[in-house]
Amino acid sequence: MQKILTIIGARPQFIKASVVSKIIQQSEGVEEIVLHTGQHFDTNMSDVFFNQLGIPKPGVQLDIHGGNHGEMTGRMLIEIERALLEKKPDRVLVYGDTNSTLAGALAAAKLHIPVAHVEAGLRSFNMQMPEEINRILTDQVSDLLFCPTTAAVTNLSNEGFNNKPAKVTQVGDVMQDAALLFAEKASRPVGGALPDNFVLATLHRAENTDSPVRLAEIVSALNEIHVKQAPVVLPLHPRTRKLIAQQGLSLDVHLIDPVGYFEMVWLLDHCDLVLTDSGGVQKEAFFFGKACVTMRDQTEWVELVEAGANELVGANTSRIINAVKRDLGRRVSDSEQLYGGGEAASRIVEELVSLGRG
Ligand code: UD1
Ligand code: UDP
């Protein structure tokens, strides 16, 4: 029996891992232990996803969050190494590009435990982003690189992965699997009336929230859109809540607490436009047929921009407002199956099972 230890810790990783865990549970010859680093810890940033999406209860629960990047990653490294020595997995599975991803991959690689990376090969080419550092280093120490897109495979090829023993496979995007699997569970958020014909916004990227100038520009755009164009519904990430308060800014839109995935799927399905700086939400807009305006200067999901489904507007008030004017109500369609059509998790598990214990 091959023992896989999955390392997750942040909201998008719970959603990504849920679909892979389901297939592992249905497969012979492979078992999974989940390690939760504790990076995200509020009930509505963590437990809600385990409960809704049927993710196995963590076999190892750490409680590491906050602090600077080095401190958080370093503390995770120490405790993940300890868990790996105790659990002795045949392989470690990591997702995406957070500090939990890097700490997990590095701890495993140092113990010569093979690492599989889901969402390998994505690049923004902006080394100021903590995520870019995390994903480049994680790819370097992984031996199985599961790429979501053609662009991700090309990035790895450009970095010389064709000449390395690591195996690169384009499997599609597990977030599309999740969107397809859970769409029928869509559930209207409770706790107050919501406006009709709304813009669904999310905002948490460090490059926006940690820059007083960028944050003020974005807040000013959101406030104006809410009054003049369409109501803005914004489930507010705890990072953003803190920084808005610290900067003394006033965000006058329809704010709600972060929601579970079923509620998020409902919001995606019912909105007239998505306005975000999230990685995952850019693609989910596409899966639900909505245009997306992205408040960043680069995206890893370049195929959405090429397909005309997503527009990058940075953190400039008037660019954001003008893009929303253009795109409100615009529908997009995934005629080319850019993200694999919902088979990513089964392709990943098939490959893991075929490798056996190595
Ligand atoms: C992290 C990831 C980012 C990802 C995001 C998903 C890194 C470097 N960043 O960013 O790539 O897009 O998760 O949402 O790993 N907090 C709470 N409660 C929680 C979670 C966080 O209060 O449940 C607070 C933390 O204490 C901290 C702030 O929010 O003050 C930021 O959390 P952190 O995990 O450091 O980074 P994110 O911005 O969430
Ligand atoms: N999401 C959610 N509830 C929310 C906001 C986001 O379930 O209140 C989901 C969203 O649908 C997507 C994932 O969280 O699946 C994206 O996470 P986030 O934007 O925090 O991180 P990123 O993708 O930018 O790393």
CSV table of C-alpha atoms and ligand atoms in Angstrom, one decimal:
chain,number,residue,atom,x,y,z
A,1,MET,CA,0.0,0.0,0.0
A,2,GLN,CA,1.4,3.4,-1.0
A,3,LYS,CA,1.2,6.0,1.7
A,4,ILE,CA,0.7,9.6,0.6
A,5,LEU,CA,1.0,12.5,3.0
A,6,THR,CA,-0.9,15.5,1.7
A,7,ILE,CA,0.3,18.9,3.1
A,8,ILE,CA,-2.3,21.7,3.1
A,9,GLY,CA,-2.9,24.8,5.1
A,10,ALA,CA,-4.6,27.6,3.2
A,11,ARG,CA,-8.2,28.0,1.9
A,12,PRO,CA,-7.5,27.3,-1.8
A,13,GLN,CA,-5.6,24.2,-0.9
A,14,PHE,CA,-8.5,22.7,0.9
A,15,ILE,CA,-10.6,23.1,-2.2
A,16,LYS,CA,-8.0,21.7,-4.5
A,17,ALA,CA,-7.1,18.7,-2.3
A,18,SER,CA,-10.8,17.8,-1.7
A,19,VAL,CA,-11.2,16.4,-5.3
A,20,VAL,CA,-8.0,14.5,-5.2
A,21,SER,CA,-8.7,13.0,-1.8
A,22,LYS,CA,-12.1,11.7,-3.1
A,23,ILE,CA,-10.4,9.8,-5.9
A,24,ILE,CA,-7.7,8.5,-3.6
A,25,GLN,CA,-10.5,7.1,-1.3
A,26,GLN,CA,-12.0,5.3,-4.3
A,27,SER,CA,-8.6,3.8,-5.4
A,28,GLU,CA,-6.9,0.6,-4.5
A,29,GLY,CA,-3.3,0.5,-3.4
A,30,VAL,CA,-3.0,4.0,-2.1
A,31,GLU,CA,-3.9,5.7,1.2
A,32,GLU,CA,-3.7,9.3,2.3
A,33,ILE,CA,-2.8,11.1,5.5
A,34,VAL,CA,-3.6,14.8,5.6
A,35,LEU,CA,-1.3,17.2,7.4
A,36,HIS,CA,-2.9,20.7,8.1
A,37,THR,CA,-0.2,23.3,8.9
A,38,GLY,CA,-2.7,25.6,10.5
A,39,GLN,CA,-1.8,28.5,8.2
A,40,HIS,CA,-5.5,29.4,7.9
A,41,PHE,CA,-7.4,28.7,11.1
A,42,ASP,CA,-10.7,30.7,11.3
A,43,THR,CA,-13.7,28.4,11.1
A,44,ASN,CA,-14.8,30.1,7.8
A,45,MET,CA,-11.3,29.9,6.3
A,46,SER,CA,-10.7,26.2,7.2
A,47,ASP,CA,-13.2,23.9,9.1
A,48,VAL,CA,-16.0,24.9,6.7
A,49,PHE,CA,-14.2,23.4,3.8
A,50,PHE,CA,-13.4,20.1,5.6
A,51,ASN,CA,-17.1,19.8,6.6
A,52,GLN,CA,-18.6,20.8,3.2
A,53,LEU,CA,-16.1,19.0,0.9
A,54,GLY,CA,-15.6,15.8,2.8
A,55,ILE,CA,-11.8,16.2,3.2
A,56,PRO,CA,-10.4,13.6,5.5
A,57,LYS,CA,-9.8,14.8,9.0
A,58,PRO,CA,-6.2,15.7,9.4
A,59,GLY,CA,-4.0,12.9,10.8
A,60,VAL,CA,-1.5,15.7,11.7
A,61,GLN,CA,-2.8,19.1,12.8
A,62,LEU,CA,-0.2,21.8,13.3
A,63,ASP,CA,-1.0,25.3,14.6
A,64,ILE,CA,1.4,27.5,12.7
A,65,HIS,CA,0.2,30.9,11.4
A,66,GLY,CA,1.2,34.5,11.4
A,67,GLY,CA,4.6,36.0,11.7
A,68,ASN,CA,6.9,37.0,8.8
A,69,HIS,CA,7.4,34.6,5.9
A,70,GLY,CA,10.7,33.2,7.1
A,71,GLU,CA,9.4,32.6,10.6
A,72,MET,CA,6.1,30.9,9.4
A,73,THR,CA,7.9,28.8,6.8
A,74,GLY,CA,10.7,27.9,9.2
A,75,ARG,CA,8.4,26.8,12.0
A,76,MET,CA,6.4,24.7,9.5
A,77,LEU,CA,9.7,23.1,8.2
A,78,ILE,CA,10.6,22.0,11.7
A,79,GLU,CA,7.2,20.5,12.6
A,80,ILE,CA,6.6,18.9,9.1
A,81,GLU,CA,10.0,17.2,9.2
A,82,ARG,CA,9.0,15.8,12.6
A,83,ALA,CA,5.7,14.5,11.2
A,84,LEU,CA,7.4,13.0,8.2
A,85,LEU,CA,9.9,11.1,10.3
A,86,GLU,CA,7.0,9.7,12.3
A,87,LYS,CA,4.5,8.9,9.6
A,88,LYS,CA,7.1,7.7,7.0
A,89,PRO,CA,5.1,8.3,3.8
A,90,ASP,CA,6.2,7.0,0.4
A,91,ARG,CA,5.4,10.4,-1.2
A,92,VAL,CA,4.4,13.9,-0.2
A,93,LEU,CA,1.7,15.8,-2.2
A,94,VAL,CA,1.6,19.6,-2.1
A,95,TYR,CA,-0.7,22.1,-3.8
A,96,GLY,CA,-0.2,25.6,-5.2
A,97,ASP,CA,2.2,28.2,-3.9
A,98,THR,CA,1.7,29.1,-0.3
A,99,ASN,CA,4.2,29.0,2.6
A,100,SER,CA,2.7,25.6,3.5
A,101,THR,CA,3.5,24.3,0.0
A,102,LEU,CA,7.1,25.3,0.2
A,103,ALA,CA,7.7,24.1,3.8
A,104,GLY,CA,6.1,20.8,2.9
A,105,ALA,CA,8.1,20.3,-0.3
A,106,LEU,CA,11.4,21.3,1.3
A,107,ALA,CA,10.9,19.2,4.4
A,108,ALA,CA,10.2,16.1,2.3
A,109,ALA,CA,13.0,16.7,-0.2
A,110,LYS,CA,15.6,17.0,2.5
A,111,LEU,CA,14.4,13.6,3.8
A,112,HIS,CA,14.6,12.2,0.3
A,113,ILE,CA,10.9,11.6,0.2
A,114,PRO,CA,9.6,12.2,-3.4
A,115,VAL,CA,7.4,15.2,-3.8
A,116,ALA,CA,4.4,15.6,-6.2
A,117,HIS,CA,3.4,19.2,-6.9
A,118,VAL,CA,-0.2,19.9,-8.0
A,119,GLU,CA,-0.3,23.3,-9.9
A,120,ALA,CA,3.3,23.0,-11.0
A,121,GLY,CA,4.8,25.4,-13.6
A,122,LEU,CA,2.7,28.5,-13.0
A,123,ARG,CA,4.7,31.7,-13.2
A,124,SER,CA,3.8,35.4,-12.8
A,125,PHE,CA,7.5,36.4,-13.5
A,126,ASN,CA,7.2,38.8,-10.5
A,127,MET,CA,9.7,37.8,-7.9
A,128,GLN,CA,8.2,40.4,-5.5
A,129,MET,CA,5.3,38.0,-4.9
A,130,PRO,CA,5.8,35.5,-2.1
A,131,GLU,CA,3.9,32.9,-4.2
A,132,GLU,CA,6.4,33.2,-7.1
A,133,ILE,CA,9.3,32.3,-4.8
A,134,ASN,CA,7.3,29.4,-3.3
A,135,ARG,CA,6.3,27.9,-6.6
A,136,ILE,CA,9.7,28.1,-8.3
A,137,LEU,CA,11.4,26.5,-5.3
A,138,THR,CA,8.7,23.8,-4.9
A,139,ASP,CA,9.0,22.9,-8.6
A,140,GLN,CA,12.8,22.6,-8.2
A,141,VAL,CA,12.5,19.9,-5.4
A,142,SER,CA,9.5,18.0,-6.9
A,143,ASP,CA,9.9,14.8,-8.9
A,144,LEU,CA,6.3,14.8,-10.2
A,145,LEU,CA,5.0,18.0,-11.6
A,146,PHE,CA,1.3,18.1,-12.3
A,147,CYS,CA,0.7,21.1,-14.6
A,148,PRO,CA,-2.8,22.6,-15.0
A,149,THR,CA,-2.2,24.3,-18.4
A,150,THR,CA,-0.2,24.3,-21.6
A,151,ALA,CA,1.5,27.6,-20.4
A,152,ALA,CA,2.6,25.9,-17.2
A,153,VAL,CA,4.3,23.1,-19.2
A,154,THR,CA,6.0,25.6,-21.5
A,155,ASN,CA,7.3,27.5,-18.4
A,156,LEU,CA,8.9,24.4,-17.1
A,157,SER,CA,10.3,23.5,-20.4
A,158,ASN,CA,11.8,27.0,-20.6
A,159,GLU,CA,13.4,26.4,-17.2
A,160,GLY,CA,15.1,23.2,-18.5
A,161,PHE,CA,12.8,20.6,-16.9
A,162,ASN,CA,13.0,18.5,-20.1
A,163,ASN,CA,16.6,17.6,-19.2
A,164,LYS,CA,15.8,16.7,-15.6
A,165,PRO,CA,14.7,13.4,-14.2
A,166,ALA,CA,11.5,15.0,-12.8
A,167,LYS,CA,8.3,14.0,-14.7
A,168,VAL,CA,6.1,16.8,-16.0
A,169,THR,CA,2.5,16.0,-16.9
A,170,GLN,CA,-0.3,18.2,-18.0
A,171,VAL,CA,-3.3,17.0,-16.1
A,172,GLY,CA,-5.7,20.0,-16.2
A,173,ASP,CA,-6.8,22.0,-13.2
A,174,VAL,CA,-8.2,20.5,-10.1
A,175,MET,CA,-10.2,23.7,-9.5
A,176,GLN,CA,-12.3,22.9,-12.5
A,177,ASP,CA,-13.0,19.4,-11.1
A,178,ALA,CA,-14.1,21.1,-7.9
A,179,ALA,CA,-16.3,23.6,-9.7
A,180,LEU,CA,-18.0,20.9,-11.7
A,181,LEU,CA,-18.4,18.5,-8.8
A,182,PHE,CA,-19.8,20.9,-6.3
A,183,ALA,CA,-21.8,23.3,-8.6
A,184,GLU,CA,-25.0,21.4,-7.7
A,185,LYS,CA,-24.4,22.1,-4.0
A,186,ALA,CA,-24.5,25.9,-4.6
A,187,SER,CA,-26.1,27.5,-1.6
A,188,ARG,CA,-27.2,31.1,-1.0
A,189,PRO,CA,-25.2,32.7,1.8
A,190,VAL,CA,-27.3,33.1,4.9
A,191,GLY,CA,-27.2,36.1,7.3
A,192,GLY,CA,-28.9,38.9,5.4
A,193,ALA,CA,-30.3,39.9,2.1
A,194,LEU,CA,-28.1,40.2,-0.9
A,195,PRO,CA,-28.5,42.7,-3.8
A,196,ASP,CA,-29.5,41.5,-7.3
A,197,ASN,CA,-27.2,42.0,-10.3
A,198,PHE,CA,-24.1,42.3,-8.2
A,199,VAL,CA,-20.4,42.4,-8.9
A,200,LEU,CA,-18.6,39.6,-6.9
A,201,ALA,CA,-15.3,41.0,-5.6
A,202,THR,CA,-12.5,39.4,-3.6
A,203,LEU,CA,-9.3,41.1,-2.4
A,204,HIS,CA,-6.4,39.7,-0.4
A,205,ARG,CA,-3.2,39.6,-2.5
A,206,ALA,CA,-0.2,40.9,-0.5
A,207,GLU,CA,1.0,43.2,-3.3
A,208,ASN,CA,-2.4,45.0,-3.0
A,209,THR,CA,-3.2,44.9,0.6
A,210,ASP,CA,0.3,45.7,1.9
A,211,SER,CA,0.7,48.7,-0.3
A,212,PRO,CA,-1.2,51.7,1.1
A,213,VAL,CA,-1.3,53.4,-2.3
A,214,ARG,CA,-2.6,50.3,-4.2
A,215,LEU,CA,-5.1,49.5,-1.4
A,216,ALA,CA,-6.5,53.1,-1.4
A,217,GLU,CA,-6.8,53.1,-5.2
A,218,ILE,CA,-8.7,49.8,-5.1
A,219,VAL,CA,-11.0,50.8,-2.2
A,220,SER,CA,-11.8,54.0,-4.0
A,221,ALA,CA,-12.7,52.1,-7.2
A,222,LEU,CA,-14.9,49.6,-5.3
A,223,ASN,CA,-16.8,52.3,-3.5
A,224,GLU,CA,-17.5,54.2,-6.7
A,225,ILE,CA,-18.6,51.0,-8.6
A,226,HIS,CA,-20.9,50.1,-5.7
A,227,VAL,CA,-22.7,53.5,-5.8
A,228,LYS,CA,-22.7,54.2,-9.6
A,229,GLN,CA,-22.6,50.9,-11.5
A,230,ALA,CA,-23.7,47.8,-9.6
A,231,PRO,CA,-23.7,46.7,-6.0
A,232,VAL,CA,-20.4,45.1,-5.0
A,233,VAL,CA,-20.6,41.9,-2.8
A,234,LEU,CA,-17.3,41.3,-1.1
A,235,PRO,CA,-16.5,38.4,1.2
A,236,LEU,CA,-13.7,40.0,3.1
A,237,HIS,CA,-10.4,38.0,3.7
A,238,PRO,CA,-9.1,38.5,7.3
A,239,ARG,CA,-5.8,39.9,5.9
A,240,THR,CA,-7.7,42.7,4.1
A,241,ARG,CA,-10.0,43.4,7.0
A,242,LYS,CA,-6.9,44.0,9.2
A,243,LEU,CA,-5.1,46.2,6.7
A,244,ILE,CA,-8.2,48.3,5.8
A,245,ALA,CA,-8.6,49.1,9.5
A,246,GLN,CA,-4.9,49.8,9.9
A,247,GLN,CA,-4.9,52.2,7.0
A,248,GLY,CA,-8.0,54.0,8.2
A,249,LEU,CA,-9.8,53.3,4.9
A,250,SER,CA,-13.6,53.0,4.6
A,251,LEU,CA,-14.8,50.2,2.3
A,252,ASP,CA,-18.5,51.1,1.6
A,253,VAL,CA,-19.7,48.1,-0.3
A,254,HIS,CA,-21.8,45.0,0.7
A,255,LEU,CA,-19.3,43.3,2.9
A,256,ILE,CA,-19.8,39.8,4.1
A,257,ASP,CA,-17.6,37.4,6.1
A,258,PRO,CA,-15.6,34.8,4.1
A,259,VAL,CA,-18.1,32.1,2.9
A,260,GLY,CA,-17.9,28.4,2.5
A,261,TYR,CA,-17.3,26.9,-1.0
A,262,PHE,CA,-21.0,26.1,-1.6
A,263,GLU,CA,-21.9,29.7,-0.9
A,264,MET,CA,-19.0,30.9,-3.1
A,265,VAL,CA,-20.2,28.8,-5.9
A,266,TRP,CA,-23.7,30.3,-5.5
A,267,LEU,CA,-22.2,33.8,-5.6
A,268,LEU,CA,-20.2,32.9,-8.7
A,269,ASP,CA,-23.3,31.6,-10.4
A,270,HIS,CA,-25.5,34.6,-9.6
A,271,CYS,CA,-23.1,37.5,-10.1
A,272,ASP,CA,-22.9,39.7,-13.2
A,273,LEU,CA,-19.1,40.1,-13.1
A,274,VAL,CA,-16.1,39.0,-11.0
A,275,LEU,CA,-13.6,41.5,-9.8
A,276,THR,CA,-10.7,39.9,-8.0
A,277,ASP,CA,-7.0,39.6,-7.2
A,278,SER,CA,-7.3,36.0,-6.3
A,279,GLY,CA,-5.6,33.2,-8.4
A,280,GLY,CA,-8.4,30.7,-8.1
A,281,VAL,CA,-11.3,33.0,-8.5
A,282,GLN,CA,-10.1,34.2,-11.9
A,283,LYS,CA,-10.7,30.7,-13.2
A,284,GLU,CA,-13.9,30.1,-11.3
A,285,ALA,CA,-15.4,33.2,-13.0
A,286,PHE,CA,-14.6,31.5,-16.3
A,287,PHE,CA,-16.0,28.1,-15.2
A,288,PHE,CA,-19.3,29.9,-14.3
A,289,GLY,CA,-19.3,31.8,-17.6
A,290,LYS,CA,-18.6,35.3,-16.2
A,291,ALA,CA,-16.1,37.9,-17.4
A,292,CYS,CA,-13.4,38.7,-14.9
A,293,VAL,CA,-11.5,41.9,-14.1
A,294,THR,CA,-8.3,41.2,-12.3
A,295,MET,CA,-6.7,43.8,-10.0
A,296,ARG,CA,-3.2,42.7,-10.7
A,297,ASP,CA,-0.3,43.5,-13.1
A,298,GLN,CA,0.3,39.9,-14.1
A,299,THR,CA,-1.5,36.7,-14.0
A,300,GLU,CA,-0.3,33.1,-14.0
A,301,TRP,CA,-3.5,32.2,-16.0
A,302,VAL,CA,-2.5,33.9,-19.2
A,303,GLU,CA,-4.8,31.8,-21.3
A,304,LEU,CA,-7.8,33.6,-19.8
A,305,VAL,CA,-6.4,37.0,-20.9
A,306,GLU,CA,-5.6,35.6,-24.4
A,307,ALA,CA,-9.2,34.2,-24.7
A,308,GLY,CA,-10.6,37.6,-23.9
A,309,ALA,CA,-12.3,36.3,-20.7
A,310,ASN,CA,-10.1,38.2,-18.2
A,311,GLU,CA,-8.7,41.7,-18.2
A,312,LEU,CA,-5.7,42.8,-16.1
A,313,VAL,CA,-6.2,46.3,-14.7
A,314,GLY,CA,-3.6,46.6,-11.9
A,315,ALA,CA,-4.6,48.7,-8.9
A,316,ASN,CA,-5.5,51.9,-10.7
A,317,THR,CA,-8.9,53.4,-9.8
A,318,SER,CA,-10.0,54.6,-13.2
A,319,ARG,CA,-8.8,51.5,-15.0
A,320,ILE,CA,-10.8,49.3,-12.6
A,321,ILE,CA,-13.9,51.4,-13.0
A,322,ASN,CA,-13.7,51.5,-16.8
A,323,ALA,CA,-13.1,47.8,-17.1
A,324,VAL,CA,-16.2,47.1,-14.9
A,325,LYS,CA,-18.2,49.4,-17.2
A,326,ARG,CA,-17.1,47.4,-20.2
A,327,ASP,CA,-17.5,44.0,-18.7
A,328,LEU,CA,-20.6,44.1,-16.5
A,329,GLY,CA,-23.0,41.3,-17.6
A,330,ARG,CA,-20.6,40.0,-20.2
A,331,ARG,CA,-20.7,36.2,-20.6
A,332,VAL,CA,-17.7,34.0,-21.6
A,333,SER,CA,-17.5,30.4,-22.6
A,334,ASP,CA,-14.9,27.7,-22.3
A,335,SER,CA,-15.2,26.3,-25.8
A,336,GLU,CA,-11.5,25.1,-25.9
A,337,GLN,CA,-11.5,23.3,-22.6
A,338,LEU,CA,-8.5,25.3,-21.4
A,339,TYR,CA,-8.4,23.5,-18.0
A,340,GLY,CA,-8.8,19.9,-18.9
A,341,GLY,CA,-12.6,19.5,-18.5
A,342,GLY,CA,-12.7,18.2,-14.9
A,343,GLU,CA,-10.5,15.1,-15.1
A,344,ALA,CA,-7.4,16.5,-13.3
A,345,ALA,CA,-7.8,14.7,-10.0
A,346,SER,CA,-8.3,11.3,-11.6
A,347,ARG,CA,-5.3,11.8,-13.9
A,348,ILE,CA,-3.2,12.7,-10.8
A,349,VAL,CA,-4.3,9.7,-8.8
A,350,GLU,CA,-3.9,7.4,-11.8
A,351,GLU,CA,-0.3,8.5,-12.1
A,352,LEU,CA,0.4,8.2,-8.4
A,353,VAL,CA,-1.1,4.7,-8.3
A,354,SER,CA,0.9,3.6,-11.4
A,355,LEU,CA,4.1,4.6,-9.7
A,356,GLY,CA,3.4,2.4,-6.7
A,357,ARG,CA,5.7,2.7,-3.7
A,358,GLY,CA,8.6,3.7,-6.1
B,1,UD1,C1,-2.1,33.0,1.9
B,1,UD1,C2,-1.1,32.7,0.8
B,1,UD1,C3,-1.6,33.2,-0.6
B,1,UD1,C4,-3.0,32.7,-0.8
B,1,UD1,C5,-3.9,33.0,0.3
B,1,UD1,C6,-5.2,32.3,0.1
B,1,UD1,C7,1.3,32.7,1.4
B,1,UD1,C8,2.6,33.5,1.3
B,1,UD1,N1,0.2,33.4,1.0
B,1,UD1,O1,-2.2,34.4,2.0
B,1,UD1,O2,-0.8,32.8,-1.6
B,1,UD1,O3,-3.5,33.3,-2.0
B,1,UD1,O4,-3.3,32.4,1.5
B,1,UD1,O5,-6.3,32.9,0.9
B,1,UD1,O6,1.3,31.6,1.8
B,1,UD1,N2,-5.6,35.2,9.1
B,1,UD1,C9,-6.6,35.1,10.0
B,1,UD1,N3,-7.4,34.0,10.0
B,1,UD1,C10,-7.3,33.0,9.1
B,1,UD1,C11,-6.2,33.1,8.1
B,1,UD1,C12,-5.4,34.2,8.1
B,1,UD1,O7,-6.8,36.0,10.8
B,1,UD1,O8,-8.0,32.0,9.1
B,1,UD1,C13,-4.7,36.4,9.1
B,1,UD1,C14,-3.3,35.9,9.5
B,1,UD1,O9,-3.2,35.9,10.9
B,1,UD1,C15,-2.5,37.0,8.9
B,1,UD1,C16,-3.3,37.3,7.6
B,1,UD1,O10,-4.6,36.9,7.8
B,1,UD1,O11,-2.4,38.1,9.7
B,1,UD1,C17,-2.6,36.7,6.4
B,1,UD1,O12,-2.6,35.3,6.5
B,1,UD1,P1,-1.4,34.5,5.7
B,1,UD1,O13,-1.8,33.0,5.8
B,1,UD1,O14,-0.1,34.9,6.2
B,1,UD1,O15,-1.5,35.0,4.2
B,1,UD1,P2,-2.7,35.1,3.2
B,1,UD1,O16,-2.9,36.5,2.9
B,1,UD1,O17,-3.9,34.4,3.8
B,2,UDP,N1,-13.4,31.2,-1.7
B,2,UDP,C1,-14.3,30.7,-0.8
B,2,UDP,N2,-14.9,31.7,0.1
B,2,UDP,C2,-14.6,33.0,0.0
B,2,UDP,C3,-13.6,33.4,-0.9
B,2,UDP,C4,-13.0,32.5,-1.7
B,2,UDP,O1,-14.7,29.5,-0.7
B,2,UDP,O2,-15.1,33.7,0.8
B,2,UDP,C5,-12.7,30.2,-2.5
B,2,UDP,C6,-12.8,30.5,-4.0
B,2,UDP,O3,-14.0,30.1,-4.6
B,2,UDP,C7,-11.6,29.7,-4.5
B,2,UDP,C8,-10.6,29.8,-3.4
B,2,UDP,O4,-11.4,30.1,-2.2
B,2,UDP,O5,-11.9,28.4,-4.7
B,2,UDP,C9,-9.6,30.9,-3.7
B,2,UDP,O6,-8.9,31.2,-2.6
B,2,UDP,P1,-8.1,32.6,-2.4
B,2,UDP,O7,-8.7,33.6,-3.3
B,2,UDP,O8,-8.1,32.8,-0.9
B,2,UDP,O9,-6.7,32.2,-2.8
B,2,UDP,P2,-5.8,32.2,-4.2
B,2,UDP,O10,-6.6,31.4,-5.1
B,2,UDP,O11,-5.7,33.6,-4.6
B,2,UDP,O12,-4.5,31.6,-3.8
